[in-house]
XYZ file of C-alpha atoms in Angstrom:
458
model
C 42.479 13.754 -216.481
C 42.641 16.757 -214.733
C 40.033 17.992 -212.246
C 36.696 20.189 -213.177
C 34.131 22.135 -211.683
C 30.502 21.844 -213.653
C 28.294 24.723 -213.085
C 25.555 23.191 -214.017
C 23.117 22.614 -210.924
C 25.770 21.613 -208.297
C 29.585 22.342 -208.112
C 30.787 18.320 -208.713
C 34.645 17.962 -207.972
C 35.729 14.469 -209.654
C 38.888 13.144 -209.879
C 38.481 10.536 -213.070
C 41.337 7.784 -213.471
C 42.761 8.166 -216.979
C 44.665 5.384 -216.672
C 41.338 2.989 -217.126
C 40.374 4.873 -220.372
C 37.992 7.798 -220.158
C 34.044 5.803 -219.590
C 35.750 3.404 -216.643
C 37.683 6.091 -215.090
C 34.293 8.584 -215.080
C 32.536 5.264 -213.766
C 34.884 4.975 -211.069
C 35.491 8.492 -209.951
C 31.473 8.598 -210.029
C 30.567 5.808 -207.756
C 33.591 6.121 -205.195
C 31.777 10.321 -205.046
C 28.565 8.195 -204.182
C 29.658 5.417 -202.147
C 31.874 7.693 -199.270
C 28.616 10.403 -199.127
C 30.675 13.100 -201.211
C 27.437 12.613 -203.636
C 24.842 12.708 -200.996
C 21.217 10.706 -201.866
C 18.578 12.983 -203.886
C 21.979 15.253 -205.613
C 20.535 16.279 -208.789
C 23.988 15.400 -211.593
C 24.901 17.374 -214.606
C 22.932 16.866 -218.094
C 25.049 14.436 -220.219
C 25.469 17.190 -222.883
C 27.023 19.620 -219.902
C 29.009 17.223 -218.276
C 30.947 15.509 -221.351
C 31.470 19.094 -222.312
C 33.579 19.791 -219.041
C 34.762 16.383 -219.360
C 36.297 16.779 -222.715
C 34.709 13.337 -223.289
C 32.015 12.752 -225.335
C 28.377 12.693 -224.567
C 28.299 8.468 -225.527
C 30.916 8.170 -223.057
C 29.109 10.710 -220.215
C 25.753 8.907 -221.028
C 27.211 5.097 -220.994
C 28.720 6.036 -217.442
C 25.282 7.349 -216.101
C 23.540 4.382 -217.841
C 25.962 1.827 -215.965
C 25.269 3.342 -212.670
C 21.783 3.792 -213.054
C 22.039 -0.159 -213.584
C 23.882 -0.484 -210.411
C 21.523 1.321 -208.272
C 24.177 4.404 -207.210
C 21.679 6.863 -209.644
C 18.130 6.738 -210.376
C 16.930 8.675 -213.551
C 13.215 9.521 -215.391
C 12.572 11.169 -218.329
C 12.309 14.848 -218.647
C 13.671 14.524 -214.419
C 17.406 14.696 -214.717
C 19.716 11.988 -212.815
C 20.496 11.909 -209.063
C 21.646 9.971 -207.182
C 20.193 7.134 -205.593
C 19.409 6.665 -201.804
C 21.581 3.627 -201.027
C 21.328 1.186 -197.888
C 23.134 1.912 -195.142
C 25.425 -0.871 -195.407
C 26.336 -0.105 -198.796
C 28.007 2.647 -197.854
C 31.333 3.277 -196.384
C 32.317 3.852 -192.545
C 33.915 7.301 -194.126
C 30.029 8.083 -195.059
C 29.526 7.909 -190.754
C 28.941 4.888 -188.564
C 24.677 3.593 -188.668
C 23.128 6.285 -186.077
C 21.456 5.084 -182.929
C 17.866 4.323 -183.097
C 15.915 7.729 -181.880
C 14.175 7.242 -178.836
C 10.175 6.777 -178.907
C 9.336 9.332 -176.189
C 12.052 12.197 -175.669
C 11.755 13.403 -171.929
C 15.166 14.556 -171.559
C 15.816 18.093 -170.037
C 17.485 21.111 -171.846
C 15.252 21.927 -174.621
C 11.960 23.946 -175.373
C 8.986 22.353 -177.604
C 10.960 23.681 -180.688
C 7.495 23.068 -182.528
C 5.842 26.050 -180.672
C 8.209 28.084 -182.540
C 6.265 31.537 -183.571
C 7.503 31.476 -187.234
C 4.856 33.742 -188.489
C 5.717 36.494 -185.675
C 9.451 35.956 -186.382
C 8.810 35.750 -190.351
C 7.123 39.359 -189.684
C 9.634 40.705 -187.462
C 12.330 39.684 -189.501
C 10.378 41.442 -192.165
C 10.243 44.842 -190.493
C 14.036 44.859 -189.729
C 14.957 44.009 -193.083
C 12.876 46.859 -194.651
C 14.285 49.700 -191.769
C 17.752 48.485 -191.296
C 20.489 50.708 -192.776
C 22.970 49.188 -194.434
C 25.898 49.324 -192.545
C 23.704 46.008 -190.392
C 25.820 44.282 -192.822
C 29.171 45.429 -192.257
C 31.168 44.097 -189.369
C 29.743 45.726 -185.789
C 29.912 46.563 -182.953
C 31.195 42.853 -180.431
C 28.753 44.274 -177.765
C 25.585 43.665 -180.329
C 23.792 45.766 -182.004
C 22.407 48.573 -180.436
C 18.459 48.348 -181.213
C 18.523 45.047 -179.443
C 20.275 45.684 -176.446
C 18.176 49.024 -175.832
C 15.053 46.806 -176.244
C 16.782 43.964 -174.009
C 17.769 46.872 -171.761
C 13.764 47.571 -171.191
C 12.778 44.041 -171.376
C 14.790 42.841 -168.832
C 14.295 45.777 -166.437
C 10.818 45.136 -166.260
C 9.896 41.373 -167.118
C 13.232 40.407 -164.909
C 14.145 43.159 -162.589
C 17.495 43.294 -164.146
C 19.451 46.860 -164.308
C 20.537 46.957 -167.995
C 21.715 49.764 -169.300
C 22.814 49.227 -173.330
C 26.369 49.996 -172.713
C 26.412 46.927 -170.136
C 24.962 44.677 -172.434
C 26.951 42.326 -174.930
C 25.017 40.005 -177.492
C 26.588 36.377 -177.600
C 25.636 33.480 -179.497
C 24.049 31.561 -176.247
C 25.141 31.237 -172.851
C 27.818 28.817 -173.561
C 29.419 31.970 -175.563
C 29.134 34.221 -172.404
C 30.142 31.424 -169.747
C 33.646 30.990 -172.063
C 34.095 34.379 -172.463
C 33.630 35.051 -168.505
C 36.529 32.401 -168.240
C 38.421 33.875 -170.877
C 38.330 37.216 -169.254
C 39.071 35.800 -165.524
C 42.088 33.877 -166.642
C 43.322 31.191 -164.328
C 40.518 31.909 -161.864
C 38.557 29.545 -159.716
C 34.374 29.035 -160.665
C 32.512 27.509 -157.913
C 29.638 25.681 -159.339
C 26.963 24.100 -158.505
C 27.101 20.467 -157.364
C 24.348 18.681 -159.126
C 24.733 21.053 -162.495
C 25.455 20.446 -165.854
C 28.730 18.852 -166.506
C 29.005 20.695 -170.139
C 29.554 24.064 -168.470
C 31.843 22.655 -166.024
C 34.257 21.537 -169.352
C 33.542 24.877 -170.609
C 35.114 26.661 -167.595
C 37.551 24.345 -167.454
C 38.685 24.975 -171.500
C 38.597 28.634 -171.262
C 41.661 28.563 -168.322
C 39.668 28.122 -165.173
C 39.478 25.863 -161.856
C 36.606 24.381 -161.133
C 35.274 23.598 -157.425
C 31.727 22.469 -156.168
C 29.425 24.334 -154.469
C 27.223 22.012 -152.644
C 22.813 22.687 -153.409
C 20.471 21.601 -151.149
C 16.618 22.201 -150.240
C 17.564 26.107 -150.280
C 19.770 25.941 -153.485
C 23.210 26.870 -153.585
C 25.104 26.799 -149.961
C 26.629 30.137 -150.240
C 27.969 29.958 -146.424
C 30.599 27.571 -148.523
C 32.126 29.801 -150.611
C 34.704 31.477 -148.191
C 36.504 28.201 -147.756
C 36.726 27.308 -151.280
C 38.218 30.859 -152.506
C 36.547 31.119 -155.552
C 37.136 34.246 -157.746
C 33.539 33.643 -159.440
C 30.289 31.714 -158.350
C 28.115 30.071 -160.942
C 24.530 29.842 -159.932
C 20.804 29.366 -161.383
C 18.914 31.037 -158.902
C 15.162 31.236 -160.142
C 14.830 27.479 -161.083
C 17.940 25.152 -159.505
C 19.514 22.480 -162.740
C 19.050 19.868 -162.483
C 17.238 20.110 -158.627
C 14.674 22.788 -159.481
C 14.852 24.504 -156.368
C 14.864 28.328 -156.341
C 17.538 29.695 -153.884
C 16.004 31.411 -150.610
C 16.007 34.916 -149.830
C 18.703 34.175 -147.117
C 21.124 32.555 -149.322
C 20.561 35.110 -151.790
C 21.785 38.224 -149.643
C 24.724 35.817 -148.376
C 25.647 35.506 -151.864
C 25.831 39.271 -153.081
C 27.423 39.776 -149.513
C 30.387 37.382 -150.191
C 30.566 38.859 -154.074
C 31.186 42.723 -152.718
C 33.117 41.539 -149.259
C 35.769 39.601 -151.389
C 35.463 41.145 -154.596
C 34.023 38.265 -156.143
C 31.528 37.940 -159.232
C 28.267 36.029 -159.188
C 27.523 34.609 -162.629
C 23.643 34.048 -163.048
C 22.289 32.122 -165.037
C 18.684 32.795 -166.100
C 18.011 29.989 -168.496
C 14.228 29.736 -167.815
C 13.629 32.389 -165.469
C 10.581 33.634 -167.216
C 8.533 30.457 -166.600
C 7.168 30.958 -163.110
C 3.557 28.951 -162.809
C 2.367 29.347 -159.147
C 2.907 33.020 -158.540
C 4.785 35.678 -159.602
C 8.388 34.951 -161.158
C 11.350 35.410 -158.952
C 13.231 39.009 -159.715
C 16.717 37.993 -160.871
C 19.753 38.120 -158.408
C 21.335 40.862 -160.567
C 18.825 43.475 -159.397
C 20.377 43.303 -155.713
C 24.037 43.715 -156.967
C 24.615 44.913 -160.324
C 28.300 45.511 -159.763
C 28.885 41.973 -158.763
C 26.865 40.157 -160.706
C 27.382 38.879 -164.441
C 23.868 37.893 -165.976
C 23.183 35.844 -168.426
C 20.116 34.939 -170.449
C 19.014 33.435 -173.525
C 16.417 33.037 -176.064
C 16.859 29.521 -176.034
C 14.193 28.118 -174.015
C 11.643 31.323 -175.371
C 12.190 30.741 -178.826
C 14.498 28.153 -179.610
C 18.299 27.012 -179.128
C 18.750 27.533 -182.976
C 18.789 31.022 -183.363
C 21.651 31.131 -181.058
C 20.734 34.268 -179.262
C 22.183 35.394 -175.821
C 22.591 37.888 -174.043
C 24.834 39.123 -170.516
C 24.120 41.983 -168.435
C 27.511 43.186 -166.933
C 29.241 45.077 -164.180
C 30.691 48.344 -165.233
C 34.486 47.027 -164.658
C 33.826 43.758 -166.600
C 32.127 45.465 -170.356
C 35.320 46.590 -172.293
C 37.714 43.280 -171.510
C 34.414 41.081 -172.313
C 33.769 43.226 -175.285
C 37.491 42.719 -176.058
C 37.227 38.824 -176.029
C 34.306 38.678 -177.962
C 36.114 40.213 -180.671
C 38.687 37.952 -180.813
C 36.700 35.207 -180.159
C 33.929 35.372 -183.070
C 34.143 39.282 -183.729
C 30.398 39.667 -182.833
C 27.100 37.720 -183.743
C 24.724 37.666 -186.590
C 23.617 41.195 -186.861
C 19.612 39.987 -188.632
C 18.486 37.487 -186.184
C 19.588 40.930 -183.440
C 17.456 43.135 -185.118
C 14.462 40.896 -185.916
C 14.312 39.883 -182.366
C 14.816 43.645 -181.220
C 11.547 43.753 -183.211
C 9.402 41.525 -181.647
C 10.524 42.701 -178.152
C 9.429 46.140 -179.312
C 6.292 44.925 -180.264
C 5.387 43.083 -177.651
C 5.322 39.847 -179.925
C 8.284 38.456 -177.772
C 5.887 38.828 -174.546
C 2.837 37.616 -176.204
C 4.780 34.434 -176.999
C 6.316 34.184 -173.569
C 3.110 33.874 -172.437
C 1.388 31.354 -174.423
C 4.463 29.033 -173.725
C 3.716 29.455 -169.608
C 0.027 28.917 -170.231
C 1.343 25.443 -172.002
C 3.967 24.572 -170.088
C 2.830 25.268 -167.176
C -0.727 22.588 -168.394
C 2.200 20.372 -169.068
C 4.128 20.693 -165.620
C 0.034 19.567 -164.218
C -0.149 16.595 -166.465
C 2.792 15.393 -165.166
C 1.955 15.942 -162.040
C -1.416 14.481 -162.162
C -0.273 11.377 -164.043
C 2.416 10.502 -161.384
C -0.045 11.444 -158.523
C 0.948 11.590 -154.597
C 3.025 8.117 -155.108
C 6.053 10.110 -156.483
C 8.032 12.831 -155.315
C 8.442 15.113 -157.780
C 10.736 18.506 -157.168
C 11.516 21.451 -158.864
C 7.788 21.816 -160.273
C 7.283 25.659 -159.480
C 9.386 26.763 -162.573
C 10.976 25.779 -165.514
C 10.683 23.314 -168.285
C 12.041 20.027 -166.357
C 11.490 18.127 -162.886
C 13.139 16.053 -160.554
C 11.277 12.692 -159.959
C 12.832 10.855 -156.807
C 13.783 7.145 -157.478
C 15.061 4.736 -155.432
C 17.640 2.775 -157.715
C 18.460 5.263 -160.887
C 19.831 1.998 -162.925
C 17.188 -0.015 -162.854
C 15.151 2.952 -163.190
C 17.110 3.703 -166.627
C 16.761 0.271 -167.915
C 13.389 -0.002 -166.992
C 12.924 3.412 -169.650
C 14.980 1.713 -171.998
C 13.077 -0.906 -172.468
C 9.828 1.387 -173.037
C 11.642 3.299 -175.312
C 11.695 6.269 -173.464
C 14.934 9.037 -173.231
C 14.804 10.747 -169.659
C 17.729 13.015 -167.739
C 19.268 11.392 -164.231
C 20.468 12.999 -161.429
C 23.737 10.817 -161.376
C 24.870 12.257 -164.462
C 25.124 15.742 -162.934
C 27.543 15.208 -159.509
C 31.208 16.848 -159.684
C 32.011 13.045 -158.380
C 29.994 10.690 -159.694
C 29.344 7.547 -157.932
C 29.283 8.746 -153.866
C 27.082 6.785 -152.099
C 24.185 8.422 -149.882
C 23.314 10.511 -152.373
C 19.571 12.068 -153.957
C 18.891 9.759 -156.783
C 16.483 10.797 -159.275
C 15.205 10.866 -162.864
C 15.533 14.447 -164.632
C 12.165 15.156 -166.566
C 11.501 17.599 -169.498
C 8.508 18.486 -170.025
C 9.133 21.307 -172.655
C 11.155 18.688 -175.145
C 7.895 16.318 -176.617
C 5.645 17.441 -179.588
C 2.250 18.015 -178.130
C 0.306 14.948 -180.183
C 2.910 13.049 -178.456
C 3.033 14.518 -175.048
C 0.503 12.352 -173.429
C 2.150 8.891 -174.639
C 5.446 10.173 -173.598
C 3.601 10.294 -169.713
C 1.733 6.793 -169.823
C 5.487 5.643 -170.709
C 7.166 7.399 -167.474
C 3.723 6.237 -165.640
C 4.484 2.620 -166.667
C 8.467 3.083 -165.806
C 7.946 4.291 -162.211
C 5.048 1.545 -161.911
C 2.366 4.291 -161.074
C -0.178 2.735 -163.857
């Protein structure tokens, strides 16, 4: 029989078996759709009259085929509801459905990710509103790979004076998150060497590495990132997170900051910055970004990941003059250019001042969160990194038994060990990585009686 489309509800694709008559082959094709997710559970199925009718079957056999694996528990049906299909036990269906997931952690204090529940969806839902009504409508046609230009004049003003970044529009290209710009800085410095931060995040290591460049560590210590290094390593680029240290939390000192910018314009070098968090400062006023002291040597790169959330997939880099057209070039090629609504509506709230409103109700709670922490773990824990940012380093002295320990309380935290160019060197800092920004807030206080109980402080 050959293959049909319904257009009734959902698009079904079936492949019946003539060969074992028209009811068993429809029975069949049905609950192999079901059993290997192709049906997934709650899919609302064709009327009987409809689907016999693409079928070329009639509606006894269409019904009797329903009616057999309604029996069989695949579909569920009630009258005047429709049929759909069933939600079936997980080891009733097949490993092509996907293996059984891992059980989900009771208390999530793993690094990387805002409270996504803070999310201002009324602000955005307004925003987005506004753009949508004044947009012309070439926002829809293919644009411009830099970003549209509304919201990198409003980043352009934004960042000069909430970051102390020089921005003009033309410098500016709009990615889809830092990851975007960090490949397309590879991309564009083809075959060159990336010093980076040794602890940092191994993911953006592997991204350097798959966009064509050589990656070396750059040793961080109590004064972040040992720039003095860099002339012996012979890096073309340096990859640093100057206002708030990952995983350490440190913020790099004034000294090390000038030796940076002096190695980028002595050898011709580029500093990549990486603002991730950069706008939550808690004890005084937030550190101006490195960019400001060298904008022809350094790339910077922020996001409105940790502001708003990872899924709108928002970024943005500030660029050297020399760097904007071959950047520009790559982001064509690589994606053409990013979602032109989520742009404007954000362009929107920044002009508004909605975007800075919400920036600061997130440091007035974060920052309440950073002090529960630190008042649940008290003086018998050293705890790093606490000045900025969403996560903190809590010192440990055996990070395995330390792990299992969480394990067994059910609790997901971050570990230093994970984070070392060479895992496994003896001698070294060992520590649990703690994010506070990731827990609900209902849940927030449980989540620190858990740590309390894992480090034996209560």
């Amino acid at each position: 029989m050959d293959d049909f489309w319904s257009g009734v509800g959902v698009d079904l694709h079936l492949e019946p078996d003539a060969s074992a008559g028209r009811r068993t082959g429809l029975e069949r094709a049905l609950r192999d759709a079901v059993r290997d997710g192709r049906l997934a559970p709650g899919t609302r199925l064709p009327a009987t009259r409809r689907l016999a009718a693409e079928l070329g079957v009639s509606r006894g056999t269409a019904k009797a085929a329903y009616d057999q694996l309604i029996a069989e528990g695949y579909l569920t049906a009630r009258q005047g509801s429709g049929t759909d299909v069933a939600a079936l036990p997980l080891d009733g269906v097949s490993a092509a459905a996907g293996a059984p997931r891992a059980r989900a952690p009771l208390f999530d204090l793993r690094p990387g990710s805002p409270d996504v529940g803070t999310f201002p969806a009324a602000a955005w839902l307004r925003a987005l509103r506004r753009a949508i009504a004044t947009a012309p409508s070439l926002a829809y046609d293919y644009g411009d790979p830099r970003g549209r230009i509304e919201l990198r004049t409003a980043l352009s003003g934004y960042l000069g004076r909430a970051r102390g970044v020089l921005a003009p529009p033309e410098r500016i290209v709009i990615t889809s998150g830092y990851v975007q710009g960090l490949a397309l800085l590879a991309r564009v410095l083809d075959g060159g060497t990336f010093a980076m931060e040794d602890p940092g995040l191994p993911f953006h290591r592997d991204v350097v590495r798959r966009g064509g460049g050589r990656v070396v560590p750059l040793p961080v210590d109590e004064r972040g990132a040992c720039a003095g290094r860099l002339p012996s390593v012979e890096a073309d680029a340096v990859v640093v997170t100057p206002a708030h240290q990952y995983p350490t939390g440190v913020t790099l000192h004034p000294e090390r900051r000038r030796a940076l910018t002096d190695w980028a314009r002595a050898r011709g070098g580029l500093i990549v910055e990486d603002d991730y968090d950069g706008e939550f400062r808690y004890d005084r006023q937030p550190v101006g970004a490195l960019q400001g002291m060298a904008p022809g040597q350094v790339a910077y790169l922020g996001t409105a990941s940790k502001t708003l959330g990872p899924a709108l997939r928002l970024g943005w880099m500030v660029l050297p003059p020399h760097l904007v057209d071959a950047v520009a070039d790559a982001k064509l090629h690589s994606d053409h250019h990013t979602e032109s609504i989520g742009q404007l509506a954000l362009a929107e709230m920044i002009n508004s001042h909605a975007y800075d409103r919400h920036v600061r109700a997130c440091r007035l709670r974060y920052r309440r969160r950073r002090d529960q922490l630190l008042g649940r773990l008290g003086a018998r824990q050293s705890v790093r990194g606490v000045a900025a940012g969403l996560h903190a380093l809590v010192e440990v002295p055996d990070e395995a038994k330390t792990l299992a320990r969480a394990a067994e309380e059910g609790l997901a935290v971050g570990y230093l060990g994970e984070h070392w160019h060479t895992p496994g060197d003896g001698g070294r800092t060992q520590g649990l990585v703690v994010g506070y920004g990731t827990p609900r807030e209902r849940v927030y206080p449980e989540a620190l009686e858990a740590l309390g109980r894992v480090l034996g402080s209560g």
